[in-house]
Every structure is written in structure tokens, then in C-alpha cells.
PDB file of C-alpha atoms in Angstrom:
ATOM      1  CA  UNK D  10      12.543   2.877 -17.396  1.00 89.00           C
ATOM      2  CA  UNK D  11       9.464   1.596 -15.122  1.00 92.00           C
ATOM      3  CA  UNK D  12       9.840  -0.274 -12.324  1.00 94.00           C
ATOM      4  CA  UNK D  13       6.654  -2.910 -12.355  1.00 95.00           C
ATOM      5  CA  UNK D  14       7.480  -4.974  -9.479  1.00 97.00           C
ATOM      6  CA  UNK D  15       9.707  -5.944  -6.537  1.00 97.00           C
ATOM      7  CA  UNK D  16      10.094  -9.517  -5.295  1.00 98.00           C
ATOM      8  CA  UNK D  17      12.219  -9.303  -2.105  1.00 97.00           C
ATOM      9  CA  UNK D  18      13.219 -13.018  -0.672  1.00 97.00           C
ATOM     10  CA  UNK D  19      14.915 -11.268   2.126  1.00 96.00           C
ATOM     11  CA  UNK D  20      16.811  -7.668   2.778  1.00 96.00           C
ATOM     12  CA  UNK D  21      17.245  -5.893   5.934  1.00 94.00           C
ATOM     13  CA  UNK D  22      13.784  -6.451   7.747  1.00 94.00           C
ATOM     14  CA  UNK D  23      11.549  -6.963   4.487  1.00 95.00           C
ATOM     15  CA  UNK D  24      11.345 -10.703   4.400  1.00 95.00           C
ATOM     16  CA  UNK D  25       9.082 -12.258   1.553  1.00 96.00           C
ATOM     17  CA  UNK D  26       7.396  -9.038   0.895  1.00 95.00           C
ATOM     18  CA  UNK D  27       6.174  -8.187  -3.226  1.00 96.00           C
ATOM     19  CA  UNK D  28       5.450  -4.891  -4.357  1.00 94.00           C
ATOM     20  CA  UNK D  29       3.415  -3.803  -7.185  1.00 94.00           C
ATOM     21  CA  UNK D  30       3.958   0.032  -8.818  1.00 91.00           C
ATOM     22  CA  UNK D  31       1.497   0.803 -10.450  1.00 86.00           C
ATOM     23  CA  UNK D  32       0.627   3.872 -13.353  1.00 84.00           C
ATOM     24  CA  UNK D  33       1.992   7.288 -12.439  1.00 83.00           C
ATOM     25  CA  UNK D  34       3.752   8.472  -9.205  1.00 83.00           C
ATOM     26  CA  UNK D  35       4.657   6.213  -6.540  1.00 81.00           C
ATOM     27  CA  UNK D  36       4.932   7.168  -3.221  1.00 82.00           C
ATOM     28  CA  UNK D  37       6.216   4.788  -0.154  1.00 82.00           C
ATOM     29  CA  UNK D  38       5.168   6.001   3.215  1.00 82.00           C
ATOM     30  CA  UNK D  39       4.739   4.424   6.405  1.00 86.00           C
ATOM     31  CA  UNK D  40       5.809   5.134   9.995  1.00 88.00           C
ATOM     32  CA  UNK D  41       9.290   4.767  11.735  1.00 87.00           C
ATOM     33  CA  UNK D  42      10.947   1.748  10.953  1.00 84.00           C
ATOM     34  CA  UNK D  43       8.454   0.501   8.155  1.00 85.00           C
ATOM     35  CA  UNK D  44      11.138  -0.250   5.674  1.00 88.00           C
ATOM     36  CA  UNK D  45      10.893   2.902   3.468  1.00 89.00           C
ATOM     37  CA  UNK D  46      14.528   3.480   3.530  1.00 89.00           C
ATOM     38  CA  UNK D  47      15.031  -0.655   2.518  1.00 93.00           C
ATOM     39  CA  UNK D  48      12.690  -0.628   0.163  1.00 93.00           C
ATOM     40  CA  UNK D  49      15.189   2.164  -1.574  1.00 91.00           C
ATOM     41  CA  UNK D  50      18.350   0.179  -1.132  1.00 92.00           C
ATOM     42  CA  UNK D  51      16.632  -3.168  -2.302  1.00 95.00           C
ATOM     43  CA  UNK D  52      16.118  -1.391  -5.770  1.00 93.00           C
ATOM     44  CA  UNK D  53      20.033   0.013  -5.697  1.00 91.00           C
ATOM     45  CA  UNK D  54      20.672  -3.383  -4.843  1.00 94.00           C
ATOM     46  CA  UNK D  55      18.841  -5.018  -7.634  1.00 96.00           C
ATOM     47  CA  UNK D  56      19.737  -2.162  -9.886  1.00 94.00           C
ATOM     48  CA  UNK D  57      23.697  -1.961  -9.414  1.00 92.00           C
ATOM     49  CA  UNK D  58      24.763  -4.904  -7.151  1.00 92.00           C
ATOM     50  CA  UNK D  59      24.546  -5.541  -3.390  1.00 93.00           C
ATOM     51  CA  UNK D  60      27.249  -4.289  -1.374  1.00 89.00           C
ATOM     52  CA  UNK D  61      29.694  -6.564  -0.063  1.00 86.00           C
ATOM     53  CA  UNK D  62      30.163  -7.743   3.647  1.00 84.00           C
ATOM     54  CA  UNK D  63      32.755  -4.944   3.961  1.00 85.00           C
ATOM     55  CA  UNK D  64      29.711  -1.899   3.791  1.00 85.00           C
ATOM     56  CA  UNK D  65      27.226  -3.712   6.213  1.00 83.00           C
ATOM     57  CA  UNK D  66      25.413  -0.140   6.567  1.00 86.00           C
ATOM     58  CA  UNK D  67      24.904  -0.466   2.950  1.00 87.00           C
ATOM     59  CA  UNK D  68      24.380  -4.194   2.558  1.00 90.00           C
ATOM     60  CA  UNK D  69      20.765  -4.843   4.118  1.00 92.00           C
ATOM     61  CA  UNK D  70      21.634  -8.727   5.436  1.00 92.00           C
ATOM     62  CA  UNK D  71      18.073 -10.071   6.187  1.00 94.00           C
ATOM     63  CA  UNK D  72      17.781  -9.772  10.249  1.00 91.00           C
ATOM     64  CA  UNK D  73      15.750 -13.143   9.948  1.00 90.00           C
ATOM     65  CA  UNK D  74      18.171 -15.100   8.071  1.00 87.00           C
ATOM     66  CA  UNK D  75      17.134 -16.648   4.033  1.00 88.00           C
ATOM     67  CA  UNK D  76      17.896 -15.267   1.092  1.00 93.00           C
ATOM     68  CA  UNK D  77      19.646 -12.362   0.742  1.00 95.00           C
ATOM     69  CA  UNK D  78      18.237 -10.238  -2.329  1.00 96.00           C
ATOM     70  CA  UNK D  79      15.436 -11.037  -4.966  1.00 97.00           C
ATOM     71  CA  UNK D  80      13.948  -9.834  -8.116  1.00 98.00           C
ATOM     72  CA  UNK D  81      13.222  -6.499  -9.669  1.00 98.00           C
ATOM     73  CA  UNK D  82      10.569  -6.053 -13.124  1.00 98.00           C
ATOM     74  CA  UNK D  83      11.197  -2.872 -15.531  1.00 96.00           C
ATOM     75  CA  UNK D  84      10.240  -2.686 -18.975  1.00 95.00           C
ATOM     76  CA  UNK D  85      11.975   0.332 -21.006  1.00 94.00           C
ATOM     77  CA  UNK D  86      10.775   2.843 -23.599  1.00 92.00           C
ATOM     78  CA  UNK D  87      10.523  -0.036 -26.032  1.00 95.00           C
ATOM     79  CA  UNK D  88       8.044  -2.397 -24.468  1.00 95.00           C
ATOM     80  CA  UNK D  89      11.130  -5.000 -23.346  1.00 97.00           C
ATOM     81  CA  UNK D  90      10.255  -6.102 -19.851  1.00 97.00           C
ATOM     82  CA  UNK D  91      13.931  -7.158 -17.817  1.00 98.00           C
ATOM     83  CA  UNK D  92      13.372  -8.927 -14.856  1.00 98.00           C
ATOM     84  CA  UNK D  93      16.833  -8.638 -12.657  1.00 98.00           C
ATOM     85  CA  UNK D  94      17.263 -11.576  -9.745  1.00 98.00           C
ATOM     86  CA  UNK D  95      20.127 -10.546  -7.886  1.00 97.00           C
ATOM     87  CA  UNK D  96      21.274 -12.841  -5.140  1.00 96.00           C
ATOM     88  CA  UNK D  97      24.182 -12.629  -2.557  1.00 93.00           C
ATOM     89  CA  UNK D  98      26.528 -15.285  -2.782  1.00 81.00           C
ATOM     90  CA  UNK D  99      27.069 -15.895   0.747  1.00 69.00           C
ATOM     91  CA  UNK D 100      30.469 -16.859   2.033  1.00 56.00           C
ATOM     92  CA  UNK D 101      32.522 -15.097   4.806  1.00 57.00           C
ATOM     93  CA  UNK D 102      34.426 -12.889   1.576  1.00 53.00           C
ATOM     94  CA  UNK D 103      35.010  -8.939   2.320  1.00 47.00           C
ATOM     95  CA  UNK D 104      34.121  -8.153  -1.350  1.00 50.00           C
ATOM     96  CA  UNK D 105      30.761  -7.997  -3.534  1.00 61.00           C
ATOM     97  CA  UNK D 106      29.838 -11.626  -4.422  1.00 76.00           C
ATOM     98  CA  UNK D 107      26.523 -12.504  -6.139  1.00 87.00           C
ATOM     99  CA  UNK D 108      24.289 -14.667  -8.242  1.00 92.00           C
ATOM    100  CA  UNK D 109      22.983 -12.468 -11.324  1.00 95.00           C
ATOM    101  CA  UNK D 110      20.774 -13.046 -13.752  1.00 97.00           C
ATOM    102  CA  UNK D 111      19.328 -10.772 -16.201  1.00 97.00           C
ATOM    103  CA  UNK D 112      16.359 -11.623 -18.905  1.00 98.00           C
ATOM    104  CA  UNK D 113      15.071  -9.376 -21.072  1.00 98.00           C
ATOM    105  CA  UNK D 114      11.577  -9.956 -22.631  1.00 98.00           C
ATOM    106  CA  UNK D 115      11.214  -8.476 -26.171  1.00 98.00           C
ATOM    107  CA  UNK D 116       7.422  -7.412 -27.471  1.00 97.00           C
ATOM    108  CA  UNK D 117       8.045  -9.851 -30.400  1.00 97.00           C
ATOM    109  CA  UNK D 118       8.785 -12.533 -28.252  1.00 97.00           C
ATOM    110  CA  UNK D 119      12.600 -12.912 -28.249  1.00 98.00           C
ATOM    111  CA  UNK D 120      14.228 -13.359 -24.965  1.00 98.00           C
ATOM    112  CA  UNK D 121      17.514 -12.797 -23.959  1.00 97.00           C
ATOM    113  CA  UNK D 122      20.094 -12.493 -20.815  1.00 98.00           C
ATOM    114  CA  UNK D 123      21.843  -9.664 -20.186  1.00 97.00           C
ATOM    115  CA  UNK D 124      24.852  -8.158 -18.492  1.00 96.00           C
ATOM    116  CA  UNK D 125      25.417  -5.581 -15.616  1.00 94.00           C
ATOM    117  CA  UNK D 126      27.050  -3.698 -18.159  1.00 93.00           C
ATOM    118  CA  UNK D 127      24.289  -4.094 -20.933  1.00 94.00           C
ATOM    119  CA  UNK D 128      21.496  -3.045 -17.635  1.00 95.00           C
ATOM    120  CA  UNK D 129      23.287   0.076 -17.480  1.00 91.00           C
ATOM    121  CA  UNK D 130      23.797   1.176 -20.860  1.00 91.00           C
ATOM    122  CA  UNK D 131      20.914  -0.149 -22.289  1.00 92.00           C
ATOM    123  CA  UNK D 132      18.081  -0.102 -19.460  1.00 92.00           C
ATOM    124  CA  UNK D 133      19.601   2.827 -17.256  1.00 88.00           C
ATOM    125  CA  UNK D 134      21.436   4.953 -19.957  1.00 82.00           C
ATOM    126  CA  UNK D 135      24.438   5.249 -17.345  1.00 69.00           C
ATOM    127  CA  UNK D 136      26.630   3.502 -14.835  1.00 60.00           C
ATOM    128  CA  UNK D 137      26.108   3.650 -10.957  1.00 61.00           C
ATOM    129  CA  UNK D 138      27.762   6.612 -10.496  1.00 56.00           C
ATOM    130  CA  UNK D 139      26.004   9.001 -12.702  1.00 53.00           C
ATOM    131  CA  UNK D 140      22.758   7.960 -11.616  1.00 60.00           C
ATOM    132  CA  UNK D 141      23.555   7.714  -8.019  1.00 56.00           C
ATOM    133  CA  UNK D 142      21.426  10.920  -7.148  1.00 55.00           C
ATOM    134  CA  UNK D 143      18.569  10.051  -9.662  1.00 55.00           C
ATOM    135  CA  UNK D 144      16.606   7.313  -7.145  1.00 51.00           C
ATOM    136  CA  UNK D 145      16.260   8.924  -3.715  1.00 48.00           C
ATOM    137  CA  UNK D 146      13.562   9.580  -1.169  1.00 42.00           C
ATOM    138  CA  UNK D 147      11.837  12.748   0.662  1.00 47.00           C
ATOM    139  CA  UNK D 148      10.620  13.407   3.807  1.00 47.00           C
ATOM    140  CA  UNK D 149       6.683  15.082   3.758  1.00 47.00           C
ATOM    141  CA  UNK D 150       8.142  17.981   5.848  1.00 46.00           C
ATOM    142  CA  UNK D 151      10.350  18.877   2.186  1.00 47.00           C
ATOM    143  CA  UNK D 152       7.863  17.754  -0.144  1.00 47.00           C
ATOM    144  CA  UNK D 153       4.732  19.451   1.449  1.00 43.00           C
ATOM    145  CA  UNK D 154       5.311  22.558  -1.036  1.00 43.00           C
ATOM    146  CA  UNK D 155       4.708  20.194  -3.783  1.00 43.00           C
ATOM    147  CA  UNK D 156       1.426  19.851  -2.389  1.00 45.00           C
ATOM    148  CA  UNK D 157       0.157  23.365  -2.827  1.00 41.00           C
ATOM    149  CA  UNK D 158       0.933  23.269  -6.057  1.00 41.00           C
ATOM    150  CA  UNK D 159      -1.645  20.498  -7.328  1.00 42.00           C
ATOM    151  CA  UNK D 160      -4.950  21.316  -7.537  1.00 42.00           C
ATOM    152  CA  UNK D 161      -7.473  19.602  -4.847  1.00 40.00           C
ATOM    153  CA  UNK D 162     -10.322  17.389  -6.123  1.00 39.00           C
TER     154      UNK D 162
END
């Protein structure tokens, strides 16, 4: 899987914010309280669900009010582009509630929705919990050894 884009209406303190990836490696880095860290949870989020009201640490409300969540682009190893809007509900309700709607693009031109269970088997290859570790973030001071290793231009 490649993540293409992020669309985020509104999560934590990105409001309204779209994010290209490009070719290769992508690396996010900005000072202090850029939104590194959100930017990370907005793609759990769109990946496997936004927490419910009873994890706020975990949940990302937007701090300027609007809509809470947005839309994520992949395509997977055959072409098929899935574009994931994920949406909380709203409501005063303790556990997850959310709008979801999954569309996958085929090369040929088919198009079709999707389930959370379909994303993971199909798109992801596992559930939530096995790839829990697999999207995560380093600071420069642990990944400056990776830097030695390439070669300078």
C-alpha cells in the first residue's frame, strides 16, 4: 500500500490542511507543536477508525471546532486507488461512532465500496492489531545513524 494523499477537514490542530506524498520516502518534520505527531494519528484514524470520546488522548477533536476527520488516498499493489472518508459521528456517546465510506477505484474502471473489514484484509493484509507497530514515527536524534549510511551527493 501507498498512501497518495491526506485530506484533513479537521483533527487535533490541523484544520483544512491536504497533504500530498509523493515517490519514495516520506519524511514529516517540523518544530514543536507542528502537528507531526497528528498527522500520524489522522492516518490511524483514517486507517482503523477514530477513537471514541472515551480515549480523548487518542481521539484528536479539532481544537477549532468543524469536522472531525477527513479523507485518506492509497492505491495497492494492483493499481486500485481506495479513497477512505472517515467522519466522527458526533453525539455526546462514550463509544466509537462514525460516518465511513470506502471506494475503491479499479484500473479497468470498476468501482466499488468497501468495508473496514475488506480495508484490512484486502488493502492492509491485517487487522489493527497486527499492524499497530508498522506506522510510527522517529525522532532525528535515533534516526541520524541512518544518515551515515547513505551516500552524500
Amino acid at each position: 500500500m501507498k498512501i497518495e494523499q491526506l485530506q484533513i477537514s479537521g483533527f487535533g490542530r490541523l484544520q483544512q490542511r491536504e497533504i500530498e506524498l509523493k515517490e519514495g520516502v516520506t519524511v514529516l518534520y517540523g518544530r514543536n507543536e507542528a502537528g507531526k505527531s497528528t498527522t500520524l494519528q489522522f492516518i490511524r484514524a483514517m486507517l482503523f477508525g477514530i477513537p471514541g470520546r472515551a480515549h480523548p488522548a487518542e481521539r484528536y477533536e479539532p481544537l477549532q471546532g468543524g469536522q472531525h476527520g477527513g479523507i485518506l488516498t492509497a492505491c495497492d499493489s494492483s493499481g486500485a486507488q481506495w479513497i477512505i472518508r472517515r467522519y466522527a459521528a458526533g453525539g455526546e456517546q462514550q463509544a466509537r461512532s462514525e460516518r465511513l465510506s470506502i471506494t475503491v477505484r479499479h484500473p479497468d474502471g470498476r468501482t466499488e465500496e468497501a468495508s473496514q473489514e475488506e480495508l484490512e484484509r484486502r488493502l492492509l493484509g491485517a487487522s489493527r492489531e497486527a499492524c499497530s507497530g508498522s506506522c510510527s514515527l522517529c525522532r532525528w536524534t535515533s534516526c541520524r545513524s541512518l544518515a551515515r549510511c547513505s551516500p552524500r551527493k
